[in-house]
Coordinates of C-alpha atoms and ligand atoms in Angstrom, one line a residue:
M223 CA 15.3 -12.2 12.6
E224 CA 16.7 -12.0 16.1
N225 CA 20.0 -10.6 15.0
P226 CA 20.4 -9.4 11.5
K227 CA 24.1 -9.8 11.6
S228 CA 24.0 -13.4 12.6
K229 CA 25.2 -15.5 9.6
I230 CA 23.7 -18.7 10.9
E231 CA 20.3 -17.0 11.5
N232 CA 20.4 -15.5 8.1
R233 CA 21.3 -18.9 6.5
K234 CA 18.4 -20.6 8.3
F235 CA 16.1 -17.7 7.3
R236 CA 17.1 -18.1 3.6
A237 CA 16.7 -21.9 3.6
A238 CA 13.2 -21.7 5.1
L239 CA 12.2 -19.0 2.7
A240 CA 13.6 -20.9 -0.3
R241 CA 11.8 -24.1 0.7
W242 CA 8.5 -22.2 1.0
F243 CA 9.1 -20.5 -2.4
H244 CA 9.8 -23.7 -4.2
A245 CA 6.5 -25.1 -2.9
H246 CA 4.3 -22.0 -3.1
G247 CA 5.8 -19.4 -5.5
R248 CA 3.5 -18.5 -8.4
D249 CA 4.4 -19.5 -11.9
L250 CA 4.7 -16.1 -13.5
P251 CA 5.8 -15.7 -17.2
W252 CA 8.7 -13.4 -16.3
R253 CA 10.0 -16.0 -13.8
R254 CA 10.2 -18.5 -16.6
T255 CA 12.5 -16.5 -18.7
R256 CA 16.1 -15.3 -18.3
D257 CA 15.8 -12.9 -21.3
P258 CA 17.0 -9.5 -19.9
Y259 CA 14.7 -7.7 -22.3
A260 CA 11.6 -9.6 -21.2
I261 CA 12.5 -9.1 -17.6
M262 CA 13.1 -5.4 -18.1
V263 CA 9.7 -5.1 -19.7
S264 CA 8.0 -6.9 -16.8
E265 CA 9.9 -4.7 -14.3
F266 CA 8.8 -1.5 -16.0
M267 CA 5.2 -2.7 -16.2
L268 CA 5.1 -3.9 -12.5
Q269 CA 6.5 -0.5 -11.2
Q270 CA 3.0 0.9 -10.6
T271 CA 0.7 -1.9 -11.7
Q272 CA -0.5 -5.1 -10.1
V273 CA 0.6 -8.6 -11.4
V274 CA -2.8 -9.6 -12.5
T275 CA -3.2 -6.5 -14.7
V276 CA 0.4 -6.8 -16.1
L277 CA -0.1 -10.4 -17.3
G278 CA -2.1 -9.6 -20.4
F279 CA -0.2 -6.5 -21.3
Y280 CA 3.2 -8.3 -21.0
A281 CA 2.2 -11.0 -23.4
R282 CA 0.8 -8.4 -25.9
W283 CA 3.9 -6.2 -25.6
L284 CA 6.3 -9.1 -26.2
A285 CA 4.3 -10.2 -29.2
R286 CA 4.5 -6.7 -30.7
F287 CA 8.0 -5.7 -29.5
P288 CA 9.9 -9.0 -29.0
D289 CA 13.4 -7.5 -28.4
F290 CA 15.4 -4.3 -27.9
Q291 CA 15.9 -3.9 -31.6
T292 CA 12.1 -3.9 -32.5
L293 CA 11.2 -1.6 -29.6
A294 CA 14.1 0.8 -30.5
A295 CA 12.9 1.0 -34.1
A296 CA 9.2 1.6 -33.2
S297 CA 7.6 5.0 -33.3
E298 CA 6.6 6.7 -30.0
A299 CA 2.9 6.7 -31.2
D300 CA 3.0 2.9 -31.6
V301 CA 4.7 2.4 -28.2
L302 CA 2.1 4.6 -26.4
H303 CA -0.7 2.8 -28.2
V304 CA 0.4 -0.7 -27.1
W305 CA 1.0 0.6 -23.6
Q306 CA -2.5 2.1 -23.5
G307 CA -4.5 1.0 -20.5
L308 CA -1.5 0.6 -18.2
G309 CA -1.3 4.3 -17.4
Y310 CA 1.8 6.2 -16.1
Y311 CA 3.0 6.6 -19.7
S312 CA 6.4 8.0 -18.7
R313 CA 7.3 4.3 -18.1
A314 CA 6.6 3.5 -21.8
R315 CA 8.6 6.4 -23.0
N316 CA 11.5 5.5 -20.7
L317 CA 11.4 1.9 -21.8
H318 CA 11.4 3.0 -25.4
R319 CA 14.4 5.3 -24.8
A320 CA 16.2 2.6 -22.8
A321 CA 15.8 0.2 -25.7
Q322 CA 17.3 2.8 -28.1
Q323 CA 20.2 3.2 -25.7
V324 CA 20.8 -0.5 -25.4
F325 CA 20.7 -0.8 -29.2
A326 CA 23.0 2.2 -29.7
H327 CA 25.5 1.7 -26.9
H328 CA 25.4 -2.1 -26.1
G329 CA 24.9 -3.7 -29.5
G330 CA 21.2 -4.6 -28.7
A331 CA 22.1 -6.7 -25.6
L332 CA 21.7 -5.6 -22.0
P333 CA 25.1 -5.8 -20.3
D334 CA 25.5 -7.9 -17.1
D335 CA 26.6 -4.7 -15.3
L336 CA 24.6 -3.0 -12.5
A337 CA 26.0 0.4 -13.2
A338 CA 25.2 0.2 -17.0
I339 CA 21.7 -1.0 -16.2
A340 CA 21.2 1.8 -13.6
A341 CA 22.2 4.4 -16.2
L342 CA 19.3 3.6 -18.5
P343 CA 16.2 6.0 -18.5
G344 CA 13.5 5.1 -16.0
V345 CA 15.7 2.6 -14.1
G346 CA 16.0 3.5 -10.4
R347 CA 17.8 1.6 -7.7
Y348 CA 15.1 -1.0 -7.3
T349 CA 14.6 -1.7 -11.0
A350 CA 18.4 -1.9 -11.7
G351 CA 18.8 -4.4 -8.8
A352 CA 15.7 -6.4 -9.9
I353 CA 17.0 -6.7 -13.5
A354 CA 20.5 -7.6 -12.3
S355 CA 19.2 -10.3 -10.0
F356 CA 16.4 -11.8 -12.1
A357 CA 18.2 -11.7 -15.5
F358 CA 21.8 -12.3 -14.4
D359 CA 21.3 -13.9 -11.0
R360 CA 23.4 -11.2 -9.3
A361 CA 23.3 -11.0 -5.5
T362 CA 22.0 -7.5 -5.4
P363 CA 19.6 -6.2 -2.7
I364 CA 16.2 -4.9 -3.9
I365 CA 13.4 -3.3 -2.1
D366 CA 9.9 -3.0 -3.5
A367 CA 6.7 -2.4 -1.5
N368 CA 6.4 -6.1 -0.7
I369 CA 10.0 -6.5 0.5
A370 CA 9.8 -3.3 2.4
R371 CA 6.8 -4.5 4.3
V372 CA 8.3 -7.9 5.1
L373 CA 11.6 -6.4 6.3
A374 CA 9.9 -3.7 8.4
R375 CA 7.9 -6.5 10.1
L376 CA 10.9 -8.8 10.5
L377 CA 12.8 -5.9 12.2
D378 CA 9.7 -4.6 14.0
L379 CA 10.8 -1.3 12.5
R380 CA 9.0 1.7 14.1
E381 CA 10.8 4.3 11.9
P382 CA 8.6 5.4 8.9
I383 CA 10.0 3.6 5.8
D384 CA 9.6 6.7 3.6
T385 CA 12.1 8.7 5.7
A386 CA 15.8 8.6 4.8
R387 CA 16.7 6.8 8.0
G388 CA 13.9 4.2 7.6
A389 CA 14.9 3.6 4.0
A390 CA 18.6 3.2 5.0
L391 CA 17.6 0.6 7.7
L392 CA 15.6 -1.4 5.1
W393 CA 18.5 -1.4 2.6
Q394 CA 20.9 -2.5 5.4
A395 CA 18.6 -5.3 6.3
A396 CA 18.1 -6.4 2.7
E397 CA 21.9 -6.4 2.3
A398 CA 22.4 -8.4 5.5
L399 CA 20.0 -11.1 4.5
L400 CA 21.3 -11.5 0.9
P401 CA 23.2 -14.7 0.0
K402 CA 26.7 -14.4 -1.6
R403 CA 25.3 -15.5 -5.0
S404 CA 22.0 -16.6 -6.5
G405 CA 20.1 -13.3 -5.9
R406 CA 17.3 -14.4 -8.2
L407 CA 15.8 -17.1 -5.9
H408 CA 16.3 -15.0 -2.7
N409 CA 14.8 -11.8 -4.0
S410 CA 11.9 -13.6 -5.8
A411 CA 11.1 -15.5 -2.6
L412 CA 11.2 -12.4 -0.4
M413 CA 8.9 -10.5 -2.8
E414 CA 6.5 -13.5 -3.0
L415 CA 6.3 -13.8 0.7
G416 CA 5.1 -10.2 0.9
A417 CA 2.6 -10.8 -1.9
L418 CA 1.1 -14.0 -0.6
V419 CA 1.7 -14.3 3.2
C420 CA 3.0 -11.1 4.7
T421 CA 0.2 -9.1 3.1
P422 CA -0.6 -5.5 4.0
R423 CA -3.8 -5.8 6.1
T424 CA -3.9 -9.4 7.2
P425 CA -0.5 -11.0 7.4
Q426 CA -0.9 -14.8 7.8
C427 CA 1.7 -15.3 10.5
P428 CA 0.7 -18.8 11.6
R429 CA 1.6 -20.1 8.1
C430 CA 4.7 -17.9 7.6
P431 CA 7.8 -19.9 6.8
V432 CA 10.0 -17.3 8.6
R433 CA 7.9 -16.6 11.7
A434 CA 10.7 -17.9 13.9
H435 CA 12.9 -15.0 12.7
C436 CA 10.2 -12.3 12.9
A437 CA 10.2 -9.6 15.6
A438 CA 6.9 -8.0 14.7
K439 CA 4.6 -7.4 17.7
D440 CA 1.7 -5.9 15.8
P441 CA 2.5 -6.7 12.1
A442 CA -0.7 -5.2 10.6
A443 CA 0.4 -1.8 12.0
L444 CA 3.7 -2.0 10.0
P445 CA 5.3 -0.6 8.0
R446 CA 4.8 2.9 9.3
K447 CA 4.8 5.8 6.8
K448 CA 4.9 9.6 7.1
P449 CA 1.4 11.3 7.3
R450 CA -0.1 11.6 3.9
R451 CA -0.6 14.9 2.1
K452 CA -4.2 16.1 1.9
T453 CA -6.0 15.3 -1.4
V454 CA -6.6 18.4 -3.4
A455 CA -9.6 18.7 -5.7
L456 CA -9.0 19.9 -9.3
A457 CA -11.4 20.6 -12.2
E458 CA -10.7 19.7 -15.8
D459 CA -13.3 21.0 -18.3
C460 CA -13.3 19.6 -21.8
A461 CA -15.2 20.0 -25.1
W462 CA -17.3 17.4 -26.9
I463 CA -17.4 18.5 -30.5
I464 CA -18.6 16.2 -33.2
R465 CA -18.8 17.2 -36.9
D466 CA -19.5 14.9 -39.9
G467 CA -19.0 11.8 -37.8
A468 CA -15.6 12.9 -36.4
L469 CA -14.7 13.9 -32.9
L470 CA -12.3 16.8 -32.3
L471 CA -9.3 15.7 -30.2
A472 CA -6.1 17.4 -29.1
Q473 CA -2.6 15.9 -28.8
Q474 CA -0.8 16.8 -25.6
T475 CA 2.6 18.5 -25.8
G476 CA 3.3 19.2 -22.1
P477 CA 5.3 16.8 -19.9
R478 CA 2.1 15.2 -18.5
W479 CA 0.6 12.9 -21.1
R480 CA 2.9 14.1 -23.9
G481 CA 2.0 12.5 -27.2
L482 CA -1.4 11.2 -25.9
W483 CA -4.8 12.4 -27.2
K484 CA -7.5 14.1 -25.1
L485 CA -10.7 15.9 -25.5
P486 CA -9.9 19.6 -26.2
A487 CA -9.5 21.6 -23.0
L488 CA -12.0 24.4 -22.2
A489 CA -10.6 27.4 -20.3
T490 CA -14.2 28.4 -19.4
P491 CA -17.2 26.5 -20.5
A492 CA -19.9 28.7 -22.1
R493 CA -22.7 29.4 -19.6
A494 CA -25.3 27.6 -21.8
A495 CA -23.0 24.6 -22.5
K496 CA -24.6 21.3 -21.6
L497 CA -22.7 19.1 -19.2
L498 CA -22.7 15.6 -20.8
L499 CA -20.6 13.7 -18.3
A500 CA -18.4 14.1 -15.2
L501 CA -16.0 11.5 -13.9
D502 CA -13.3 11.5 -11.2
Y503 CA -9.8 10.2 -11.4
P504 CA -6.8 10.4 -9.1
F505 CA -3.6 12.1 -10.1
T506 CA -0.7 12.1 -7.5
H507 CA -2.4 13.8 -4.5
H508 CA -5.2 15.3 -6.5
R509 CA -8.7 14.2 -7.2
V510 CA -9.5 15.5 -10.7
T511 CA -13.1 15.9 -11.9
L512 CA -13.2 15.7 -15.6
S513 CA -16.4 17.4 -17.0
V514 CA -17.3 17.2 -20.6
F515 CA -19.5 19.8 -22.2
A516 CA -21.3 19.8 -25.6
T517 CA -19.6 22.6 -27.5
P518 CA -20.2 24.0 -31.0
P519 CA -17.4 23.4 -33.6
P520 CA -14.7 26.1 -33.6
R521 CA -14.1 28.2 -36.7
E522 CA -10.6 26.8 -37.0
T523 CA -8.6 24.2 -35.2
S524 CA -5.1 24.4 -33.8
A525 CA -2.0 22.5 -35.1
H526 CA -2.3 20.0 -32.3
Q527 CA -6.0 19.2 -32.9
R528 CA -7.4 16.6 -35.3
W529 CA -10.9 15.6 -36.4
M530 CA -10.9 11.9 -35.7
P531 CA -13.5 9.6 -37.4
I532 CA -15.4 8.0 -34.6
G533 CA -14.7 4.4 -35.8
E534 CA -11.0 5.1 -35.6
I535 CA -10.7 6.7 -32.2
E536 CA -9.6 3.5 -30.5
T537 CA -6.5 3.3 -32.8
L538 CA -5.1 6.4 -31.1
A539 CA -3.2 6.5 -27.8
L540 CA -5.7 8.3 -25.6
A541 CA -5.2 9.5 -22.0
T542 CA -7.0 6.9 -19.9
P543 CA -9.6 9.1 -18.2
H544 CA -10.4 10.7 -21.5
K545 CA -10.8 7.3 -23.2
R546 CA -13.2 6.3 -20.4
A547 CA -15.2 9.5 -20.9
I548 CA -15.2 9.1 -24.8
L549 CA -16.3 5.5 -24.7
R550 CA -19.1 6.2 -22.2
L551 CA -20.4 9.1 -24.3
L552 CA -20.2 7.2 -27.5
A553 CA -22.1 4.3 -25.9
T554 CA -24.9 6.6 -24.9
S555 CA -25.1 8.8 -28.0
Ligands
LIG771 S1 5.6 -13.8 10.8 FE1 3.9 -12.5 10.1 S2 4.7 -10.4 10.1 FE2 6.5 -11.7 10.3 S3 7.2 -12.0 8.2 FE3 5.8 -13.7 8.6 S4 3.8 -13.0 7.9 FE4 5.1 -11.2 8.1

């Protein structure tokens, strides 16, 4: 991209990109549909999860909740249960609330209106633009991780892309490259280029359809980001309490994992308590060690706790690390 303002250059860029996409773009289920609901579901799922993982969840979700109306009418427990395994459950809650708002305020059909889409829960600038462009073919700029990487390399951008200035430069570039109409093809192709050719560690420049427009001198070193925060270690101690073939579980009421089930928390494990299992999982910039201790049954349980028959545990929406711990312990007991 010698001059991002050059209309001719941009037209050539788009034509080369589109030709490549027609020949090499993947046939993904959300690219085959124009249903705004299905596209919105895919965009929520893809926010923090890779394509290959989303494929199975997407099909299962649409079979269970085929439209805004069905999702709006579902219980939160059902929604969380079907989402189970994808993680980042706030996405499921937001999608549920968004469906309720579409049903209540737009008669069950997503409007072809960027501002109305952006006003829905869990829909940020990227997701709104993606839905507008993929469902309604709007010429709206979008920037996800793949597009950010491609643009940063095309521009040979030295500014960290997670600074306000870096982000503004990327949005400017995305806007400049955009065609006047048919945003769907352009945005899909740019995203696909980042996923298949302009990959994070080993960009395949010799076979890149837009290499004539690329200014990157050391593409693998781009995009730049601000230095990362240090990882902080955290401990999470939990109780393993079985009585009459049932496991004691606690439903979460706080903002993190609200509505999901976990092993009951232990403020301080008894000194003699036997450690049954320890596993690590990441949470934002933390590394959490989940330790599970064999614990005697309490005299009474709290309002948020429930004895769950072991054969029925998998019907509950469990916090993913706790599900891993429970299944491992059940498999060895
Ligand atoms: S030439 Fe290389 S760095 Fe530039 S856009 Fe293509 S793959 Fe990415």
